[in-house]
PDB file of C-alpha atoms in Angstrom:
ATOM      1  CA  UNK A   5       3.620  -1.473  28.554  1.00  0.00           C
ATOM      2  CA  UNK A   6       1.663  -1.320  25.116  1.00  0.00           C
ATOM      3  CA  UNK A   7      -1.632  -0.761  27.153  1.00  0.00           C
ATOM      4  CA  UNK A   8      -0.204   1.921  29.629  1.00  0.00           C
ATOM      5  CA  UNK A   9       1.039   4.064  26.217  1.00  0.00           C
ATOM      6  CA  UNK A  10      -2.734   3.395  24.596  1.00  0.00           C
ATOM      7  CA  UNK A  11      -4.049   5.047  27.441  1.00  0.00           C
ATOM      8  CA  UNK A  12      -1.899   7.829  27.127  1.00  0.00           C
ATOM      9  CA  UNK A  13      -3.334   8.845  23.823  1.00  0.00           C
ATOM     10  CA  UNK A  14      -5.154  11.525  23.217  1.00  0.00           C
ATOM     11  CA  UNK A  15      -8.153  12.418  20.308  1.00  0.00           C
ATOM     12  CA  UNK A  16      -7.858  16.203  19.273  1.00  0.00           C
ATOM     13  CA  UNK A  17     -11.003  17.202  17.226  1.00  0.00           C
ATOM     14  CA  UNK A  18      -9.232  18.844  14.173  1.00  0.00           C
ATOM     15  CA  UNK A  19     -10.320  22.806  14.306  1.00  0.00           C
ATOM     16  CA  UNK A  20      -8.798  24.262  11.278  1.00  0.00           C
ATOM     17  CA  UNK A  21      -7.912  27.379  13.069  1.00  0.00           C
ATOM     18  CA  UNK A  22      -5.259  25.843  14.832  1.00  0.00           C
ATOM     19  CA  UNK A  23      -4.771  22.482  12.848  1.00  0.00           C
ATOM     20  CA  UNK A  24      -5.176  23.035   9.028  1.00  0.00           C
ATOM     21  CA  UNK A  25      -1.112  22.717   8.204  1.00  0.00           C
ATOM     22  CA  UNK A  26      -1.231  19.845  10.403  1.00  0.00           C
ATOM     23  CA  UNK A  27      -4.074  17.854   9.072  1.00  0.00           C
ATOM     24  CA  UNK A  28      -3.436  18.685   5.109  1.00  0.00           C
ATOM     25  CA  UNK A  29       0.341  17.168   5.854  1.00  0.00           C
ATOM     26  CA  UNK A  30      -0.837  14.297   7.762  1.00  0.00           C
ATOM     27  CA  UNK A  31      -3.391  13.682   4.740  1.00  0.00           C
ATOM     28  CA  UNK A  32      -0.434  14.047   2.233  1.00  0.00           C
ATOM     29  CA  UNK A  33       1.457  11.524   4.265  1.00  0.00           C
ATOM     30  CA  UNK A  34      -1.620   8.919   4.481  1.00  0.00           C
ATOM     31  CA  UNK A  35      -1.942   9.640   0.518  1.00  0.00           C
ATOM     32  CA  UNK A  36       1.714   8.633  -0.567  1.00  0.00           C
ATOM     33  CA  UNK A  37       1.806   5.314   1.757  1.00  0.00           C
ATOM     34  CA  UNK A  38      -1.950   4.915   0.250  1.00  0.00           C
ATOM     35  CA  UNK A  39      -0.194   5.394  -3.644  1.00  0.00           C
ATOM     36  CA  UNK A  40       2.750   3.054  -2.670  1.00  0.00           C
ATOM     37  CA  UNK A  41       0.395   0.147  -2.208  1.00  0.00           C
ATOM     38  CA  UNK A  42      -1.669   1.120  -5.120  1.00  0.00           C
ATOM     39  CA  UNK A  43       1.170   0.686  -7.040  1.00  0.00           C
ATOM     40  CA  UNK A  44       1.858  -2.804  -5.394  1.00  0.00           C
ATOM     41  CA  UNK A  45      -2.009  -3.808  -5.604  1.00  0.00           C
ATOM     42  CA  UNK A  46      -2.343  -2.779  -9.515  1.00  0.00           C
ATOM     43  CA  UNK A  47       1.361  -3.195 -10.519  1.00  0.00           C
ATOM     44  CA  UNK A  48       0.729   0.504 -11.881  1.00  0.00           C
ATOM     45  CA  UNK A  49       0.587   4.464 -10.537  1.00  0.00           C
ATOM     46  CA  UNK A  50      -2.978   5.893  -9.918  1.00  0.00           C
ATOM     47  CA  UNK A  51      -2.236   8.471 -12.464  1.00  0.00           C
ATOM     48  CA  UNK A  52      -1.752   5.993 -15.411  1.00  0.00           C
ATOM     49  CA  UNK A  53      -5.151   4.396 -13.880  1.00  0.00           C
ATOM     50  CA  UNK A  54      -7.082   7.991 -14.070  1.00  0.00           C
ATOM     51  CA  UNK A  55      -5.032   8.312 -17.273  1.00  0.00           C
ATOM     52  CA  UNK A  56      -3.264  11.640 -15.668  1.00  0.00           C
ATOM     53  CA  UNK A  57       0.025  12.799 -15.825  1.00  0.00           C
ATOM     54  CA  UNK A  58       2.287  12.409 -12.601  1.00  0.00           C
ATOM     55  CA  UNK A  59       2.819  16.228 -12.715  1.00  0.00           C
ATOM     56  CA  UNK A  60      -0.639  16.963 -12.959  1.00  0.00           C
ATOM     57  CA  UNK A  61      -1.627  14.293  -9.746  1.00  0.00           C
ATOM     58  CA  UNK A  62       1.397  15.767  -7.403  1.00  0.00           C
ATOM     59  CA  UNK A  63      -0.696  19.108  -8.769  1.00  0.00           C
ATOM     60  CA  UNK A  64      -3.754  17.679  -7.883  1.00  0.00           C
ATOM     61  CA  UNK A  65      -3.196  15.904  -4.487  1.00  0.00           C
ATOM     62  CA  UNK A  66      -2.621  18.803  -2.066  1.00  0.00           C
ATOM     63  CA  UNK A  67      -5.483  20.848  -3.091  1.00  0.00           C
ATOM     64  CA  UNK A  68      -7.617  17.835  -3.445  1.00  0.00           C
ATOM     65  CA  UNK A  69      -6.676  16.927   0.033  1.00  0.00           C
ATOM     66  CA  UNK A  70      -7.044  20.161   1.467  1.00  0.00           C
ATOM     67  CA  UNK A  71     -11.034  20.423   0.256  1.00  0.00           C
ATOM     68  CA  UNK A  72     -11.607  16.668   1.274  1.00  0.00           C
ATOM     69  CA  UNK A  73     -10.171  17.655   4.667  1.00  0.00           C
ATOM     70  CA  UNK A  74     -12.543  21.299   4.801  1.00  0.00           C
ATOM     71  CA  UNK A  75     -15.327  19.185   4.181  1.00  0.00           C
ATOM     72  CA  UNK A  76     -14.922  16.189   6.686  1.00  0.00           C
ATOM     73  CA  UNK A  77     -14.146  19.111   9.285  1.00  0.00           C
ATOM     74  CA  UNK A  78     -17.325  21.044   8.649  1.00  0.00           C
ATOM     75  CA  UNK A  79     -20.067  18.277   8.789  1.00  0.00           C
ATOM     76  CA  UNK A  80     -21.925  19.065  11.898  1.00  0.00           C
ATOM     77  CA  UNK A  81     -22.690  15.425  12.395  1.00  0.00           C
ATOM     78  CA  UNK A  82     -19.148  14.146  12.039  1.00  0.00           C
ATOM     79  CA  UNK A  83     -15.909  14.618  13.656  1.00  0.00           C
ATOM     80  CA  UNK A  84     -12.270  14.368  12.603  1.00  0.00           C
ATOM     81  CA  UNK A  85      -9.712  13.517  15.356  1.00  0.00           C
ATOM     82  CA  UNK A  86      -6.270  13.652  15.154  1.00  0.00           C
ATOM     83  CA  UNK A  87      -4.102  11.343  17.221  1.00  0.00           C
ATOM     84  CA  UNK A  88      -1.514  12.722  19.343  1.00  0.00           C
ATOM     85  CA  UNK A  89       0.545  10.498  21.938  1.00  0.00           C
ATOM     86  CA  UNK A  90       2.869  12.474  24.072  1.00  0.00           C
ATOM     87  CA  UNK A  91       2.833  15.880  22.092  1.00  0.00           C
ATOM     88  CA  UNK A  92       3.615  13.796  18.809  1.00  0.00           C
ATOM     89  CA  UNK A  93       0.823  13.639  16.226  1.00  0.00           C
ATOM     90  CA  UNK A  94       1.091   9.952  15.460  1.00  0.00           C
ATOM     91  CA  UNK A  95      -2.376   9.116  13.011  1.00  0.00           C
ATOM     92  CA  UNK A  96      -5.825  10.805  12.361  1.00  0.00           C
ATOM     93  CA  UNK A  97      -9.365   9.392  11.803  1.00  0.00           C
ATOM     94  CA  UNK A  98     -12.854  10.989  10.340  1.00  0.00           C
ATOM     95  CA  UNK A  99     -16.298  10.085  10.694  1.00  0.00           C
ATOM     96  CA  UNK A 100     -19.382  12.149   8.923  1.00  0.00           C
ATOM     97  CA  UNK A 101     -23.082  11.545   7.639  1.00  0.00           C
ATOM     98  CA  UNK A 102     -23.248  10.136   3.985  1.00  0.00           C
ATOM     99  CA  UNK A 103     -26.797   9.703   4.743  1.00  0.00           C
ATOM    100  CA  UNK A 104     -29.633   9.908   7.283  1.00  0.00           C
ATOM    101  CA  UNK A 105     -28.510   8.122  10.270  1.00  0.00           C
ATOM    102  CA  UNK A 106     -25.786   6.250   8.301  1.00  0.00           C
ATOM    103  CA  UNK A 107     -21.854   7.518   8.803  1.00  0.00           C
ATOM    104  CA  UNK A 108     -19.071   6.924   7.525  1.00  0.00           C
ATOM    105  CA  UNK A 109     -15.481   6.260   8.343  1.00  0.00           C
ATOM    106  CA  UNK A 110     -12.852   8.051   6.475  1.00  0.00           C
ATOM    107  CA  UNK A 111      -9.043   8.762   6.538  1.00  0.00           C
ATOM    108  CA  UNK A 112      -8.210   6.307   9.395  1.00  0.00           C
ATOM    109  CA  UNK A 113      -4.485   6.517   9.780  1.00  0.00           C
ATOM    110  CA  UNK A 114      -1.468   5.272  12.012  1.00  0.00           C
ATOM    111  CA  UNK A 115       1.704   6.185  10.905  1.00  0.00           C
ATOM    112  CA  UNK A 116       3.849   3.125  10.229  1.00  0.00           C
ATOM    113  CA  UNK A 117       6.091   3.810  13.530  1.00  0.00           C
ATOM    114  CA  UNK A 118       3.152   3.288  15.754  1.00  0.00           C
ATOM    115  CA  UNK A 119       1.240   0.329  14.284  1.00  0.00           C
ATOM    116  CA  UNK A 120       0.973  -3.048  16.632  1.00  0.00           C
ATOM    117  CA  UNK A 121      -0.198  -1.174  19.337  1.00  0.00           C
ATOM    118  CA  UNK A 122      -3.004  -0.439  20.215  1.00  0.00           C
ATOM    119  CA  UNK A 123      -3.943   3.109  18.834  1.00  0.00           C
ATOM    120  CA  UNK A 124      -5.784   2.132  15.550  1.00  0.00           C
ATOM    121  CA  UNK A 125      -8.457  -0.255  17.922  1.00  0.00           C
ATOM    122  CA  UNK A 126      -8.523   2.532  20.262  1.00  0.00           C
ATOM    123  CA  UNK A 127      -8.991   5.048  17.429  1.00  0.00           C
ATOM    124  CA  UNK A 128     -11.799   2.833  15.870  1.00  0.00           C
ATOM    125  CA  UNK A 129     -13.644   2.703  19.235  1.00  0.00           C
ATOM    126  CA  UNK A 130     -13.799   6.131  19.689  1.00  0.00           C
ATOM    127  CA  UNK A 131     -15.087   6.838  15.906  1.00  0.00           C
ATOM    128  CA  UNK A 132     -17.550   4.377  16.148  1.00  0.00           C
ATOM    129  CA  UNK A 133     -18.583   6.000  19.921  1.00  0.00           C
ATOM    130  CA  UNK A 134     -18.642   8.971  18.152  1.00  0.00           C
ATOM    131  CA  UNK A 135     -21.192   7.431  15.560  1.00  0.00           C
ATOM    132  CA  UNK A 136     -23.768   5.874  18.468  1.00  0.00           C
ATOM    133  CA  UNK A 137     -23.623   9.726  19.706  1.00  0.00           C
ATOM    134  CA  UNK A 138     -24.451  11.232  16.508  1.00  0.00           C
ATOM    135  CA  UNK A 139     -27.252   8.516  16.330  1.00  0.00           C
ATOM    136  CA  UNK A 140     -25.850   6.653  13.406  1.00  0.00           C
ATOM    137  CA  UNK A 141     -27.851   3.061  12.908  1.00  0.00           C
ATOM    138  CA  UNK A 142     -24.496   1.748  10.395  1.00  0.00           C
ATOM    139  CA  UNK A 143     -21.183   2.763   9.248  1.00  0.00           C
ATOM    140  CA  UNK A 144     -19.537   2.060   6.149  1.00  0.00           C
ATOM    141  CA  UNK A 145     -15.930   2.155   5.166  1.00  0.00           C
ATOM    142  CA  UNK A 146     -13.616   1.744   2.229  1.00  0.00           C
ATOM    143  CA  UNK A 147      -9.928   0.223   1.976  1.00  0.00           C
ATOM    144  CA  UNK A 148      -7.350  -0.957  -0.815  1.00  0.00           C
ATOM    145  CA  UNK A 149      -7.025  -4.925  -0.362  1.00  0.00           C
ATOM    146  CA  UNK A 150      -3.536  -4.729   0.135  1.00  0.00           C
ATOM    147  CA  UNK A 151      -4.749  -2.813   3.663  1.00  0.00           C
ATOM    148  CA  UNK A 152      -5.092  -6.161   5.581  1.00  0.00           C
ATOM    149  CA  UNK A 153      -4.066  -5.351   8.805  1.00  0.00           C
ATOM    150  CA  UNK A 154      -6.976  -2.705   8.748  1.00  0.00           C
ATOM    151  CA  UNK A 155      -9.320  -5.346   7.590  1.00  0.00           C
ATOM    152  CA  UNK A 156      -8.295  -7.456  10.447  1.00  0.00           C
ATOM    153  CA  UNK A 157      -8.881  -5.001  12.722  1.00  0.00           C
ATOM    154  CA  UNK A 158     -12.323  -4.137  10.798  1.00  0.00           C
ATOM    155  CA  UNK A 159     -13.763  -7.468  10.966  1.00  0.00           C
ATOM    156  CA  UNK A 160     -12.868  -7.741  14.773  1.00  0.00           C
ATOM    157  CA  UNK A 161     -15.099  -4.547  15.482  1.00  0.00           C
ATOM    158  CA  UNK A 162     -17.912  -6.630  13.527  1.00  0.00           C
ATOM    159  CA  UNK A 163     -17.625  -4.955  10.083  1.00  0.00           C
ATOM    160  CA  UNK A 164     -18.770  -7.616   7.449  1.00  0.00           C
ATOM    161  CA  UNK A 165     -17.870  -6.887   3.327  1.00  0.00           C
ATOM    162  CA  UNK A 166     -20.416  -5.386   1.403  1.00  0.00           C
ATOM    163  CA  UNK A 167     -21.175  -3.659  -1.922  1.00  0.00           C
ATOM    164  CA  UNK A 168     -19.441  -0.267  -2.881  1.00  0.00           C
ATOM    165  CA  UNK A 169     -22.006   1.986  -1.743  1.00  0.00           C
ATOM    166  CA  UNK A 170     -23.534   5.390  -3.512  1.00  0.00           C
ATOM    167  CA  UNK A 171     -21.237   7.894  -1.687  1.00  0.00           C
ATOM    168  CA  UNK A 172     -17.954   6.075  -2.163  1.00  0.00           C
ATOM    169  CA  UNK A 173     -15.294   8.279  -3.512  1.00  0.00           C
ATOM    170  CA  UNK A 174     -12.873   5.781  -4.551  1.00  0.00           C
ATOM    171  CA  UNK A 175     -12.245   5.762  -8.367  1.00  0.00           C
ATOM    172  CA  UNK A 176     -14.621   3.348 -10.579  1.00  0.00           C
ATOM    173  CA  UNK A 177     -10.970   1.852 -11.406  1.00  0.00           C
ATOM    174  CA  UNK A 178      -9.666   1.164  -8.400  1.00  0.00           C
ATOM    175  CA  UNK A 179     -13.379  -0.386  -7.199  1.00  0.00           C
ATOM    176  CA  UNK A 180     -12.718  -3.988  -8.199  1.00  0.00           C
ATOM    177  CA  UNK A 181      -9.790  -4.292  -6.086  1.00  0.00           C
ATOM    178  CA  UNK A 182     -11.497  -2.030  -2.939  1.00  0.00           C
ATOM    179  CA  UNK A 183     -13.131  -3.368   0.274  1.00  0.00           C
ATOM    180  CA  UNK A 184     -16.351  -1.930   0.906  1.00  0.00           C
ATOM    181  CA  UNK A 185     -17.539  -3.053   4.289  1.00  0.00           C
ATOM    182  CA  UNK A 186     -20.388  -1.783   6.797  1.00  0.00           C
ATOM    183  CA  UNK A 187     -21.264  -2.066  10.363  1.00  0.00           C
ATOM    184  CA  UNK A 188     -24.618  -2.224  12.415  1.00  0.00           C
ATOM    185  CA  UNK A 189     -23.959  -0.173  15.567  1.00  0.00           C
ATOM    186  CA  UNK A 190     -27.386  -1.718  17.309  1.00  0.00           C
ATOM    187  CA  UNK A 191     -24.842  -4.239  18.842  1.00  0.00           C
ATOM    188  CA  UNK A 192     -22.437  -2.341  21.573  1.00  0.00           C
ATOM    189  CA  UNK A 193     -18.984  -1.551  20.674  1.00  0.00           C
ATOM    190  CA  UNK A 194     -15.640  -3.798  21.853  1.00  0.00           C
TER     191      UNK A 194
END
């Protein structure tokens, strides 16, 4: 059953024209579940780590969001996909350049009703697809440690742990409790 509904999912590349409200809410979404384990990991909110006010980060977030989302979407050697499974949007993913010939993997996101089956592997495959295409020789990507399912996943697709890299744009707070890890796409893809 589990493998019949994977196949029935579907990768819309995000065009803003038609998918901007979409996308921006879907990023909201991914950014409160993302703040709720923050809070777990650190035992505190992200805006007493950046020293903000709440007000000003529920402010911040949207608009934030929104230009992360306009630049992800206009990389000409990246994608962003959003996931639909029978005419419901159900998770996104991103990939874009960081550097020559390296990518990287951003915003990768099942919502909670649709995890355990399938679509984040399937999501993951096509991303890093996506990556061989745009001739990419290694992908990095970043997660909170309290994201362990992902890592699972991660390490299963060959991803090893390495060192925050340059074009990271996770908060030099949060860093010591991130995951960094990369992948070397010579090898083929599960």
């Amino acid at each position: 059953m589990v493998l019949r509904m994977v196949e029935k999912v579907r990768f819309l590349p995000v065009d803003l024209r038609f998918h901007r409200s979409q996308v921006v809410d879907l990023n909201v979404e991914y950014m409160n579940w993302w703040l709720r384990g923050i809070e777990e990991c650190f035992k505190t909110d992200l805006a007493t780590l950046l020293g903000w006010s709440k007000e000003a980060l529920e402010s911040k977030k949207r608009d934030y969001l929104t230009i992360e989302v306009e630049k992800l979407c206009s990389d000409p050697h990246g994608v962003y996909y959003l996931v639909e499974l029978e005419d419901a949007i159900i998770g996104m993913g991103a990939l874009h350049q960081i550097r020559e010939n390296i990518g990287e993997i951003k915003r990768m996101y099942i919502r909670p009703a649709y995890r355990g089956k399938g679509y984040g592997k399937a999501l993951l495959q096509q991303l890093l697809q996506k990556a061989k295409e745009f001739g990419f020789h290694s992908v990095y990507l970043d997660s909170g440690r309290f994201m362990t399912s992902a890592h699972k996943l991660y390490r299963s697709f060959g991803f090893i742990e390495c060192k925050e890299y340059p074009e990271t744009e996770i908060p030099p707070q949060l860093r010591p409790r991130w995951l960094f890890m990369e992948k070397t796409l010579e090898e083929a893809t599960k």
